[in-house]
Coordinates of C-alpha atoms in Angstrom, one line a residue:
Chain A
M1 CA 41.8 24.3 -41.1
T2 CA 41.4 26.1 -37.9
T3 CA 39.4 29.0 -39.5
P4 CA 36.9 30.2 -36.8
I5 CA 33.3 29.7 -37.5
V6 CA 30.6 32.4 -37.1
F7 CA 27.1 30.9 -36.8
V8 CA 24.2 33.1 -37.8
V9 CA 20.6 32.2 -36.7
D10 CA 18.0 34.6 -38.1
D11 CA 14.7 33.9 -39.8
D12 CA 15.0 36.9 -42.1
V13 CA 16.6 36.2 -45.5
S14 CA 17.9 39.8 -45.9
V15 CA 19.9 39.6 -42.7
R16 CA 21.3 36.1 -43.4
E17 CA 22.2 37.0 -47.0
S18 CA 23.9 40.2 -46.0
L19 CA 25.9 38.8 -43.1
E20 CA 27.4 35.9 -45.0
P21 CA 29.7 37.9 -47.4
L22 CA 30.7 40.3 -44.6
I23 CA 31.8 37.5 -42.3
R24 CA 33.7 35.8 -45.2
W25 CA 35.4 39.0 -46.1
A26 CA 36.6 39.3 -42.4
G27 CA 38.3 36.0 -42.8
W28 CA 35.9 33.7 -40.9
K29 CA 33.7 30.9 -42.0
P30 CA 29.9 31.8 -41.9
E31 CA 27.2 29.2 -41.3
T32 CA 23.6 30.4 -41.5
F33 CA 20.4 28.9 -40.1
S34 CA 16.8 30.1 -40.3
S35 CA 15.6 28.6 -37.0
A36 CA 16.9 27.5 -33.6
R37 CA 16.1 23.9 -34.2
E38 CA 18.1 23.8 -37.4
F39 CA 21.1 25.2 -35.5
L40 CA 20.8 22.8 -32.6
A41 CA 21.0 19.9 -35.0
R42 CA 24.5 21.0 -36.0
P43 CA 27.2 19.4 -33.8
A44 CA 29.6 21.6 -31.8
P45 CA 32.8 22.4 -33.7
D46 CA 36.3 22.0 -32.3
V47 CA 37.6 25.3 -33.7
P48 CA 36.9 28.7 -32.1
S49 CA 33.3 29.9 -32.9
C50 CA 30.6 32.3 -31.9
L51 CA 26.9 32.7 -32.5
V52 CA 25.1 35.7 -34.0
L53 CA 21.5 35.1 -32.8
D54 CA 18.3 36.9 -33.5
V55 CA 16.1 37.3 -30.5
D56 CA 12.7 36.7 -32.3
L57 CA 12.8 33.3 -33.9
P58 CA 9.7 31.5 -35.0
D59 CA 10.3 28.3 -33.0
L60 CA 12.4 29.1 -30.0
S61 CA 13.3 32.6 -28.8
G62 CA 16.9 33.6 -28.9
L63 CA 16.9 34.1 -25.1
D64 CA 15.5 30.6 -24.5
L65 CA 18.1 29.1 -26.8
Q66 CA 20.8 31.0 -24.9
E67 CA 19.5 29.4 -21.7
R68 CA 19.5 25.9 -23.2
I69 CA 23.1 25.9 -24.5
A70 CA 24.7 28.0 -21.7
A71 CA 26.0 24.9 -19.8
D72 CA 27.6 23.0 -22.7
R73 CA 28.6 25.6 -25.2
T74 CA 30.8 27.8 -23.0
D75 CA 33.3 28.1 -25.9
M76 CA 30.8 29.6 -28.2
P77 CA 30.0 33.2 -27.0
I78 CA 26.7 34.7 -28.2
L79 CA 26.0 38.1 -29.8
F80 CA 22.3 39.1 -30.0
I81 CA 20.6 41.0 -32.8
T82 CA 17.1 42.2 -32.8
G83 CA 14.6 44.3 -34.8
Y84 CA 12.9 45.5 -31.6
G85 CA 15.3 46.1 -28.8
D86 CA 13.6 46.8 -25.5
I87 CA 15.6 47.3 -22.4
P88 CA 14.4 44.3 -20.2
M89 CA 15.4 42.0 -23.1
T90 CA 18.8 43.5 -23.3
V91 CA 19.5 43.2 -19.5
R92 CA 18.4 39.6 -19.4
A93 CA 20.6 38.7 -22.4
M94 CA 23.7 40.5 -21.0
K95 CA 23.2 39.0 -17.5
A96 CA 23.1 35.6 -19.0
G97 CA 26.5 36.2 -20.5
A98 CA 26.0 37.6 -24.0
V99 CA 28.9 39.4 -25.5
E100 CA 26.9 42.0 -27.3
F101 CA 23.3 43.1 -28.0
L102 CA 22.7 45.0 -31.2
T103 CA 19.5 46.5 -32.7
K104 CA 18.9 46.3 -36.5
P105 CA 20.0 48.0 -38.5
F106 CA 23.5 47.9 -37.0
A107 CA 26.8 49.3 -38.3
D108 CA 28.9 46.4 -39.8
G109 CA 32.0 47.7 -38.0
V110 CA 30.4 47.3 -34.6
L111 CA 29.3 43.8 -35.4
L112 CA 32.8 42.8 -36.7
D113 CA 34.5 44.1 -33.6
A114 CA 32.1 42.2 -31.4
I115 CA 32.7 39.0 -33.4
R116 CA 36.4 39.5 -33.1
L117 CA 36.1 39.7 -29.3
A118 CA 33.9 36.7 -29.2
I119 CA 36.3 34.6 -31.3
E120 CA 39.2 35.5 -29.0
Q121 CA 37.1 34.5 -26.0
S122 CA 36.3 31.2 -27.8
R123 CA 39.9 30.6 -28.6
A124 CA 40.9 31.1 -24.9
A125 CA 38.0 28.9 -23.7
L126 CA 39.1 26.1 -26.1
A127 CA 42.7 26.4 -25.1
E128 CA 41.7 26.2 -21.4
K129 CA 39.6 23.1 -22.2
A130 CA 42.5 21.4 -24.0
E131 CA 44.9 22.1 -21.1
V132 CA 42.5 20.6 -18.6
N133 CA 42.0 17.6 -20.7
E134 CA 45.8 17.2 -20.8
L135 CA 45.9 17.4 -17.1
R136 CA 43.2 14.9 -16.7
G137 CA 45.1 12.6 -18.9
R138 CA 48.1 12.9 -16.7
Y139 CA 46.1 12.4 -13.6
A140 CA 44.6 9.3 -15.0
T141 CA 48.1 7.7 -15.1
L142 CA 48.5 8.1 -11.3
T143 CA 48.0 5.1 -9.1
R144 CA 45.6 5.2 -6.2
R145 CA 48.4 5.7 -3.7
E146 CA 49.9 8.4 -5.8
R147 CA 46.6 10.3 -5.8
E148 CA 46.2 10.0 -2.1
V149 CA 49.7 11.4 -1.7
M150 CA 49.0 14.2 -4.1
A151 CA 45.8 15.1 -2.3
G152 CA 47.8 15.4 1.0
V153 CA 50.6 17.4 -0.7
V154 CA 48.4 20.0 -2.3
A155 CA 46.5 20.3 1.1
G156 CA 49.7 21.6 2.5
R157 CA 50.6 18.6 4.8
L158 CA 54.1 17.5 5.6
N159 CA 55.5 14.2 4.3
K160 CA 55.5 13.0 7.9
Q161 CA 51.8 13.7 8.4
I162 CA 50.9 12.1 5.1
A163 CA 52.8 9.0 6.1
A164 CA 51.0 8.8 9.4
E165 CA 47.6 9.2 7.7
L166 CA 48.3 6.6 5.1
G167 CA 50.0 4.2 7.5
T168 CA 53.2 4.1 5.6
S169 CA 56.8 5.4 5.9
E170 CA 58.0 8.9 5.1
I171 CA 60.4 7.5 2.6
T172 CA 57.6 5.8 0.7
V173 CA 55.7 9.0 0.7
K174 CA 58.7 10.9 -0.7
A175 CA 59.0 8.4 -3.4
H176 CA 55.3 8.7 -4.4
R177 CA 55.6 12.4 -4.3
G178 CA 58.5 12.3 -6.8
R179 CA 56.5 10.2 -9.2
V180 CA 53.5 12.5 -8.9
M181 CA 55.6 15.5 -9.8
R182 CA 57.0 13.7 -12.8
K183 CA 53.7 12.3 -14.1
M184 CA 51.9 15.6 -13.5
K185 CA 54.8 17.4 -15.1
A186 CA 54.7 20.0 -12.3
A187 CA 57.7 22.2 -12.1
S188 CA 57.1 23.1 -8.5
L189 CA 54.7 22.6 -5.6
A190 CA 52.9 25.8 -6.6
D191 CA 52.5 24.3 -10.1
L192 CA 51.0 21.1 -8.7
V193 CA 48.6 23.1 -6.5
R194 CA 47.4 25.1 -9.6
S195 CA 46.9 21.9 -11.6
A196 CA 45.0 20.3 -8.8
A197 CA 42.7 23.4 -8.6
R198 CA 42.0 23.3 -12.3
L199 CA 41.2 19.6 -12.2
D200 CA 38.8 20.2 -9.3
T201 CA 36.9 22.8 -11.3
F202 CA 36.3 20.5 -14.2
V203 CA 35.6 17.4 -12.3
Chain B
M1 CA -71.9 87.2 -62.6
P2 CA -70.8 83.5 -62.9
T3 CA -73.6 81.0 -63.1
D4 CA -74.1 78.2 -60.6
I5 CA -72.7 75.7 -63.1
E6 CA -69.7 77.7 -63.9
E7 CA -69.2 78.2 -60.2
R8 CA -69.3 74.5 -59.5
T9 CA -67.1 73.6 -62.4
R10 CA -64.6 76.1 -61.2
A11 CA -64.8 74.8 -57.6
E12 CA -64.2 71.3 -58.8
A13 CA -61.3 72.2 -61.0
L14 CA -59.8 74.0 -58.1
L15 CA -60.3 71.1 -55.8
A16 CA -58.7 68.7 -58.3
G17 CA -55.9 71.1 -58.8
E18 CA -55.2 71.3 -55.0
R19 CA -55.2 67.5 -54.8
R20 CA -52.7 67.3 -57.6
L21 CA -50.5 69.8 -55.8
L22 CA -50.6 67.8 -52.6
E23 CA -49.8 64.6 -54.5
M24 CA -46.8 66.4 -56.0
V25 CA -45.6 67.3 -52.6
A26 CA -46.2 63.8 -51.2
S27 CA -44.3 62.3 -54.1
G28 CA -41.3 64.5 -53.5
S29 CA -41.5 66.8 -56.6
P30 CA -38.9 69.5 -56.4
L31 CA -40.1 72.7 -54.7
P32 CA -39.8 75.0 -57.7
V33 CA -42.0 72.7 -59.7
V34 CA -44.7 72.5 -57.0
L35 CA -44.7 76.3 -56.5
D36 CA -44.9 76.9 -60.2
A37 CA -47.9 74.6 -60.5
L38 CA -49.5 76.3 -57.5
C39 CA -49.2 79.7 -59.1
S40 CA -50.5 78.5 -62.4
L41 CA -53.5 76.9 -60.7
V42 CA -54.3 80.2 -58.9
E43 CA -54.0 82.2 -62.1
S44 CA -56.2 79.8 -64.0
S45 CA -59.0 80.2 -61.4
S46 CA -58.7 83.9 -61.0
H47 CA -58.5 85.9 -64.2
G48 CA -56.2 88.8 -64.5
C49 CA -54.1 87.6 -61.5
H50 CA -50.4 87.3 -61.6
C51 CA -49.1 85.1 -58.8
S52 CA -45.7 85.0 -57.1
V53 CA -44.3 83.0 -54.3
L54 CA -41.2 84.2 -52.5
L55 CA -39.1 82.3 -50.0
V56 CA -37.3 83.7 -47.0
D57 CA -33.7 82.7 -46.2
P58 CA -34.0 82.7 -42.3
V59 CA -30.2 82.9 -41.7
N60 CA -29.6 86.0 -43.7
M61 CA -33.2 87.4 -43.7
R62 CA -33.2 87.7 -47.5
L63 CA -36.0 87.2 -50.0
Q64 CA -35.5 84.4 -52.6
H65 CA -37.4 83.7 -55.7
G66 CA -39.8 80.8 -55.4
A67 CA -42.1 80.9 -58.5
A68 CA -43.8 83.5 -60.7
P69 CA -44.7 81.9 -64.0
S70 CA -46.4 84.9 -65.5
L71 CA -44.3 87.7 -64.1
P72 CA -41.5 89.1 -66.2
P73 CA -38.0 88.2 -65.1
S74 CA -37.0 91.8 -64.5
L75 CA -39.2 92.0 -61.4
C76 CA -38.2 88.6 -60.1
E77 CA -34.5 89.3 -60.5
A78 CA -34.9 92.7 -58.8
I79 CA -36.4 91.0 -55.8
H80 CA -34.2 88.0 -55.5
G81 CA -31.6 88.4 -52.8
R82 CA -32.9 91.5 -51.4
S83 CA -32.8 91.8 -47.6
V84 CA -36.2 92.0 -45.9
V85 CA -35.4 95.3 -44.2
P86 CA -35.6 98.0 -45.4
Y87 CA -38.9 97.2 -47.1
W88 CA -38.3 97.4 -50.8
G89 CA -41.8 96.3 -51.6
P90 CA -44.9 95.0 -49.8
C91 CA -43.6 91.4 -49.7
A92 CA -40.7 92.4 -47.4
M93 CA -43.1 94.3 -45.2
A94 CA -45.4 91.3 -45.0
V95 CA -42.4 89.1 -43.9
H96 CA -41.2 91.5 -41.4
Q97 CA -44.5 92.5 -39.9
K98 CA -46.0 89.0 -40.3
T99 CA -49.2 90.4 -41.6
Q100 CA -51.0 90.5 -44.9
V101 CA -50.2 93.7 -46.9
I102 CA -52.7 95.1 -49.3
V103 CA -51.6 97.7 -51.9
S104 CA -54.9 98.5 -53.6
D105 CA -53.3 101.1 -55.8
V106 CA -49.6 101.1 -56.4
A107 CA -49.7 104.6 -57.9
D108 CA -51.4 106.2 -54.9
D109 CA -49.9 104.3 -52.0
P110 CA -47.4 106.7 -50.3
R111 CA -45.6 103.8 -48.5
W112 CA -43.8 102.7 -51.7
E113 CA -42.9 106.1 -53.1
P114 CA -39.2 105.8 -52.1
Y115 CA -38.7 102.4 -53.6
E116 CA -37.8 101.1 -57.1
W117 CA -40.6 98.5 -56.7
R118 CA -43.2 101.1 -57.4
G119 CA -41.7 102.1 -60.7
L120 CA -41.0 98.6 -61.9
T121 CA -44.5 97.4 -61.0
L122 CA -46.3 100.3 -62.7
G123 CA -44.0 100.0 -65.7
L124 CA -45.2 96.4 -66.1
G125 CA -48.8 97.6 -66.1
L126 CA -49.6 96.2 -62.6
R127 CA -51.8 98.5 -60.4
S128 CA -52.4 96.4 -57.2
C129 CA -50.6 93.9 -55.1
W130 CA -51.9 91.7 -52.3
T131 CA -49.2 89.8 -50.4
T132 CA -49.7 87.3 -47.6
P133 CA -47.0 85.7 -45.4
I134 CA -46.7 81.9 -45.6
F135 CA -46.4 80.6 -42.0
S136 CA -44.7 77.4 -40.8
L137 CA -46.4 75.2 -38.2
A138 CA -44.2 76.8 -35.6
G139 CA -45.3 80.3 -36.7
T140 CA -42.2 81.5 -38.5
V141 CA -42.4 83.1 -41.9
L142 CA -41.4 80.7 -44.7
G143 CA -42.1 83.1 -47.6
T144 CA -44.9 85.2 -49.2
F145 CA -47.7 84.5 -51.6
A146 CA -48.5 87.6 -53.7
L147 CA -51.2 88.4 -56.2
Y148 CA -50.7 91.2 -58.7
Q149 CA -53.6 92.7 -60.7
Q150 CA -53.6 95.0 -63.7
E151 CA -56.5 97.0 -62.1
P152 CA -56.4 98.7 -58.7
G153 CA -58.5 97.0 -56.1
S154 CA -58.7 94.9 -52.9
P155 CA -59.3 91.2 -52.6
T156 CA -62.9 90.0 -52.5
P157 CA -63.9 87.5 -49.8
L158 CA -63.7 84.8 -52.4
Q159 CA -60.2 85.8 -53.3
Q160 CA -59.2 86.0 -49.6
G161 CA -60.5 82.5 -49.3
L162 CA -58.3 81.4 -52.2
I163 CA -55.4 83.2 -50.7
G164 CA -55.9 81.4 -47.4
Q165 CA -56.1 77.9 -49.1
F166 CA -53.1 78.4 -51.2
T167 CA -50.8 79.9 -48.6
H168 CA -51.7 76.8 -46.6
I169 CA -50.6 74.4 -49.4
A170 CA -47.5 76.5 -50.1
S171 CA -46.7 76.2 -46.4
I172 CA -46.9 72.4 -46.6
A173 CA -44.8 72.2 -49.7
I174 CA -42.1 74.5 -48.3
E175 CA -41.9 72.8 -44.9
R176 CA -41.7 69.4 -46.5
W177 CA -38.9 70.5 -48.8
Q178 CA -36.9 72.1 -45.9
S179 CA -37.1 69.0 -43.7
E180 CA -36.0 66.8 -46.7
A181 CA -33.0 69.1 -47.2
A182 CA -32.2 68.9 -43.5
L183 CA -32.4 65.1 -43.7
K184 CA -30.1 64.9 -46.7
T185 CA -27.5 67.2 -44.9
A186 CA -27.7 65.0 -41.8
D187 CA -27.3 61.9 -43.9
E188 CA -24.2 63.3 -45.6
A189 CA -22.8 64.4 -42.3
L190 CA -23.4 60.9 -40.9
G191 CA -21.7 59.3 -43.9
K192 CA -18.7 61.5 -43.5
L193 CA -18.5 60.8 -39.7
R194 CA -18.7 57.1 -40.3
S195 CA -15.9 57.3 -42.8
E196 CA -13.7 59.4 -40.4
L197 CA -14.4 57.0 -37.6
A198 CA -13.3 54.1 -39.7
H199 CA -10.2 56.0 -40.6
V200 CA -9.5 56.7 -36.9
A201 CA -10.0 53.0 -36.2
R202 CA -7.5 52.2 -38.9
V203 CA -5.0 54.6 -37.5
A204 CA -5.5 53.2 -34.0
T205 CA -4.8 49.8 -35.5
L206 CA -1.8 51.3 -37.1
G207 CA -0.5 52.4 -33.7
A208 CA -1.0 49.0 -32.3
L209 CA 1.1 47.6 -35.2
T210 CA 3.8 50.1 -35.0
A211 CA 6.3 47.7 -33.4
S212 CA 5.5 45.1 -36.0
I213 CA 5.9 47.6 -38.8
A214 CA 9.2 49.0 -37.5
H215 CA 10.4 45.4 -37.1
E216 CA 9.4 44.4 -40.7
V217 CA 11.1 47.4 -42.2
N218 CA 14.2 47.1 -40.0
Q219 CA 15.0 43.7 -41.5
P220 CA 15.6 44.8 -45.1
L221 CA 17.2 48.0 -43.8
A222 CA 19.6 45.9 -41.8
G223 CA 20.4 44.0 -45.0
I224 CA 20.9 47.2 -47.0
I225 CA 23.3 48.7 -44.4
T226 CA 25.3 45.5 -44.0
N227 CA 25.6 45.0 -47.7
A228 CA 26.8 48.6 -48.2
G229 CA 29.4 48.2 -45.5
T230 CA 30.6 45.0 -47.0
C231 CA 30.8 46.7 -50.4
L232 CA 33.0 49.5 -49.1
R233 CA 35.3 47.0 -47.5
M234 CA 35.6 44.9 -50.6
L235 CA 36.4 48.0 -52.7
A236 CA 39.1 49.0 -50.2
D237 CA 40.9 45.7 -50.5
E238 CA 44.2 45.3 -52.3
P239 CA 43.2 44.3 -55.1
P240 CA 39.5 45.4 -54.8
D241 CA 37.0 42.6 -55.0
L242 CA 34.8 44.0 -57.7
E243 CA 32.6 40.9 -58.3
G244 CA 31.9 40.7 -54.6
A245 CA 31.1 44.4 -54.4
R246 CA 28.7 44.0 -57.4
E247 CA 26.9 41.2 -55.6
T248 CA 26.4 43.3 -52.5
A249 CA 25.0 46.0 -54.7
R250 CA 22.5 43.6 -56.2
R251 CA 21.5 42.4 -52.8
T252 CA 21.0 46.0 -51.6
I253 CA 18.5 46.5 -54.5
R254 CA 16.7 43.4 -53.5
D255 CA 16.4 44.5 -49.9
G256 CA 15.3 48.0 -51.0
N257 CA 12.5 46.4 -53.0
R258 CA 11.5 44.3 -50.1
A259 CA 11.2 47.4 -47.8
A260 CA 9.1 49.1 -50.5
A261 CA 6.8 46.2 -50.7
V262 CA 6.2 46.2 -46.9
I263 CA 5.4 49.9 -47.0
G264 CA 3.2 49.4 -50.0
R265 CA 1.1 46.7 -48.3
L266 CA 0.7 48.9 -45.3
R267 CA -0.3 52.0 -47.3
A268 CA -2.9 49.9 -49.1
L269 CA -4.4 48.8 -45.9
F270 CA -4.5 52.2 -44.2
T271 CA -5.5 54.7 -46.8
N272 CA -8.9 56.4 -46.5
R273 CA -10.9 55.5 -49.6
E274 CA -14.3 54.8 -51.0
T275 CA -15.9 51.4 -50.8
A276 CA -15.1 49.2 -53.8
A277 CA -17.0 46.2 -55.1
E278 CA -14.8 43.6 -56.8
P279 CA -14.3 39.8 -56.6
V280 CA -12.2 39.0 -53.5
D281 CA -10.3 35.9 -52.7
L282 CA -10.9 35.8 -48.9
N283 CA -8.1 33.1 -48.5
E284 CA -5.5 35.3 -50.1
A285 CA -6.7 38.4 -48.3
T286 CA -6.5 36.4 -45.0
R287 CA -3.0 35.1 -45.7
E288 CA -1.8 38.7 -46.4
V289 CA -3.2 39.9 -43.1
I290 CA -1.5 37.1 -41.2
A291 CA 1.8 37.9 -42.9
L292 CA 1.4 41.5 -42.0
S293 CA 0.8 40.6 -38.3
W294 CA 3.5 38.0 -38.2
S295 CA 5.8 39.9 -35.9
E296 CA 3.0 40.6 -33.5
I297 CA 2.2 36.9 -33.5
Q298 CA 5.8 35.9 -32.9
R299 CA 6.1 38.4 -30.1
G300 CA 3.0 37.1 -28.5
R301 CA 4.3 33.5 -28.7
V302 CA 1.1 32.5 -30.4
L303 CA 0.7 29.3 -32.4
V304 CA -1.3 30.0 -35.5
R305 CA -3.2 27.3 -37.3
T306 CA -4.9 28.1 -40.6
N307 CA -7.5 26.0 -42.3
L308 CA -8.4 27.8 -45.5
A309 CA -10.9 25.9 -47.8
A310 CA -9.3 25.1 -51.1
D311 CA -12.7 25.4 -52.9
L312 CA -13.6 28.7 -51.3
P313 CA -15.5 30.8 -53.9
H314 CA -14.7 34.5 -54.5
V315 CA -17.0 37.0 -52.8
T316 CA -18.0 40.5 -54.1
G317 CA -16.8 43.2 -51.8
D318 CA -14.1 45.7 -50.8
R319 CA -10.9 43.7 -50.3
I320 CA -9.2 46.3 -48.1
Q321 CA -12.2 46.7 -45.8
L322 CA -12.6 43.0 -45.4
Q323 CA -8.9 42.8 -44.6
Q324 CA -9.5 45.5 -42.0
V325 CA -12.1 43.3 -40.4
V326 CA -9.9 40.2 -40.4
L327 CA -7.0 42.3 -39.0
N328 CA -9.2 43.6 -36.2
L329 CA -10.4 40.1 -35.2
L330 CA -6.8 38.8 -35.3
L331 CA -5.4 41.6 -33.1
N332 CA -8.3 41.2 -30.7
A333 CA -7.5 37.6 -30.4
L334 CA -3.8 38.3 -29.7
E335 CA -4.8 40.8 -27.1
A336 CA -7.1 38.3 -25.5
M337 CA -4.3 35.8 -25.1
A338 CA -1.7 38.3 -24.0
G339 CA -2.1 37.5 -20.3
V340 CA -2.3 33.7 -20.7
D341 CA 0.6 31.7 -19.3
D342 CA -0.9 28.4 -18.1
R343 CA -1.8 27.0 -21.5
I344 CA -0.7 27.2 -25.1
R345 CA -1.7 30.5 -26.9
Q346 CA -3.4 29.2 -30.0
L347 CA -5.1 31.1 -32.8
A348 CA -7.1 29.1 -35.4
V349 CA -8.2 30.9 -38.6
R350 CA -10.6 29.0 -40.8
T351 CA -12.5 29.7 -44.0
E352 CA -15.2 27.5 -45.5
R353 CA -18.3 27.5 -47.8
E354 CA -21.6 28.2 -46.0
G355 CA -24.4 26.7 -48.0
D356 CA -24.5 27.5 -51.7
D357 CA -24.0 31.2 -51.7
R358 CA -22.2 32.2 -48.6
V359 CA -18.7 32.2 -47.2
R360 CA -17.7 31.9 -43.6
L361 CA -14.5 32.9 -41.8
T362 CA -13.8 32.1 -38.1
V363 CA -11.1 33.3 -35.8
Q364 CA -10.8 31.3 -32.6
D365 CA -8.5 32.1 -29.7
S366 CA -7.5 30.4 -26.4
G367 CA -7.6 33.6 -24.5
A368 CA -9.4 35.1 -21.6
G369 CA -12.8 35.0 -23.3
F370 CA -15.6 37.5 -22.3
D371 CA -18.5 37.7 -19.9
P372 CA -21.5 36.0 -21.7
R373 CA -23.6 38.9 -20.5
D374 CA -21.5 41.2 -22.7
L375 CA -22.2 39.3 -25.9
D376 CA -24.3 42.0 -27.4
R377 CA -22.3 44.9 -26.1
L378 CA -19.1 43.6 -27.7
F379 CA -20.0 45.2 -31.0
E380 CA -21.2 48.5 -29.5
T381 CA -19.3 51.7 -30.3
F382 CA -16.9 52.6 -27.6
Y383 CA -17.3 49.4 -25.7
T384 CA -13.8 48.1 -24.8
T385 CA -12.1 45.9 -22.3
K386 CA -8.7 47.1 -23.2
S387 CA -7.1 49.7 -20.9
G388 CA -5.8 51.7 -23.9
G389 CA -8.5 50.7 -26.3
M390 CA -11.0 53.0 -28.0
G391 CA -13.6 50.4 -28.6
I392 CA -14.4 51.2 -32.2
G393 CA -12.8 48.2 -33.9
L394 CA -15.6 45.7 -33.6
S395 CA -18.4 48.2 -34.2
I396 CA -16.7 49.4 -37.4
S397 CA -16.0 45.8 -38.4
R398 CA -19.7 45.0 -37.9
S399 CA -20.8 47.9 -40.0
I400 CA -18.4 46.9 -42.8
I401 CA -19.8 43.4 -42.8
E402 CA -23.3 44.7 -42.7
R403 CA -22.6 46.8 -45.7
H404 CA -21.5 43.6 -47.3
Q405 CA -24.9 42.2 -46.3
G406 CA -23.2 39.8 -44.0
R407 CA -23.1 39.0 -40.3
L408 CA -20.4 39.3 -37.6
W409 CA -20.9 37.6 -34.3
A410 CA -19.1 35.9 -31.4
E411 CA -19.4 32.8 -29.2
L412 CA -17.5 31.6 -26.2
N413 CA -15.6 28.3 -26.8
D414 CA -16.3 25.1 -24.9
G415 CA -12.8 25.4 -23.7
P416 CA -11.0 28.6 -22.9
G417 CA -11.3 31.6 -25.2
A418 CA -13.8 32.9 -27.8
T419 CA -14.5 32.5 -31.5
F420 CA -15.6 35.3 -33.8
F421 CA -17.6 34.4 -36.9
L422 CA -18.0 36.3 -40.2
S423 CA -20.4 35.2 -42.8
I424 CA -20.9 37.1 -46.1
P425 CA -22.9 36.3 -49.3
R426 CA -21.0 35.7 -52.4
R427 CA -22.9 38.3 -54.4
V428 CA -23.9 41.6 -52.8
R429 CA -26.8 43.5 -54.3
G430 CA -26.4 47.3 -54.4
M431 CA -23.5 47.9 -52.1
R432 CA -23.6 51.3 -50.5

């Protein structure tokens, strides 16, 4: 099933035990951990997810964990919770891209709203990833020549110019262009340019 | 006319009596007992004399009964509590004027006509009164020494001699008793001050732990609020999830109890109370203190290693006070490591037997250490290196340990940081 997962990492048993039924009630799947290391051992899911993370963990601080996973868990937004809550900590967390920063005890409604937002962000991020993978797949089917033509086309050059650069005829270039459009499933030139830009970002 | 032999016997008896009186004073007999014996001795060596000693309350300038073994209570009660001025009798005059007052005939002496004393005295069959002030070494009047006779008359040289001797002894007795009373008051005040200082130190520690305490209590509170929120949602569902709601209620109670336990532990540690003497498991006490400070330890990014001897015998002492000391050492260690960034912050707590009858606890940190020249000053009252510190923690800790007949000392490590040692005997004799 594609039920979104909400990860909870907090070393306090009261907090873990109370969040579990709440998350389940809201229609998501809770998974709780009592330390950062335990959580890191769990492989990344392929459904939308988010992380409710306590700042003060015994082994690795929440902020350090955030830093560690920032690069490869872009589809898992983080919500911080803490029993202390001093301002510098908050700023650092938010600057590093956290969705929310709540101090205990927090109102359950506020937490649920933040989780909802995070899940939506996760869904969008996963969808984006899937689309890019799709584009990559299409790009992989292009021949070397076709890629060279595509590069010239999205750079805004005329067929004549591309032909001159590649040392081939305009007609050949036109033929390659057609195949590129088909394989990349681009509906228009603008479409092709957008696809190329997205591929560039994820290369 | 007394014979030589009678004379000598009397003189020897007097001397022996004086020596006994001085021994009573030296051995700390209560003042009323000494003064009573003094009067009896005088009466036994001078027939027909009735002796009385009055004391003076210097603050209110009032006369107080000292001793008068052969005078009727009516006279003593009448005098006790009277203010020195106006003169109600010759004793008051003697105090005020700082001179001996001789009333050779009570009936004839015009000075006493206005006063009740005259009537009382005559009514008791007493016709003369010789009263002499008792002086302190500094020259203030401590009281009076009075001799009443049934016949009118003035003191003979012999009697004046006796008066001189006995006012002197009375002076010694009274001064000694006053200084003992002052010492006792000072001792009590000191005890009270120590206790208050210890309380202040505890409260100061409490301040330092506020963040930890709030954090510890916030956890079960968060649980309670989340559970209650979930409960309401479950009850509002169509159909309501009653079993789920019940479970959240159960969890709420568990969390509430957890919060109560945290507060209970804190109250036990910070209440002002008398010193107890009971068997204490130092390992358990230490574990509790570490648990209490866990949030502080986490915040400080400190690695704690404990090495608590399994065969550690119990010690006799005040569990809470010993925990106070361990807490103080622990917080100091955390403070010492607060600025350390170039190495691991490590705290090692260890307990072990020391010989047959002692127990040792050590707290070792990897912090900034201290100047070896300050080794002795560390435990002085008000010595502190902390900008916000009051410097009473270690001195209080040391006096607690000394009360347990133990030792508390510190050494610099071979590497960075310092180690604090605590050594106490298993059995403590007569704990104060």
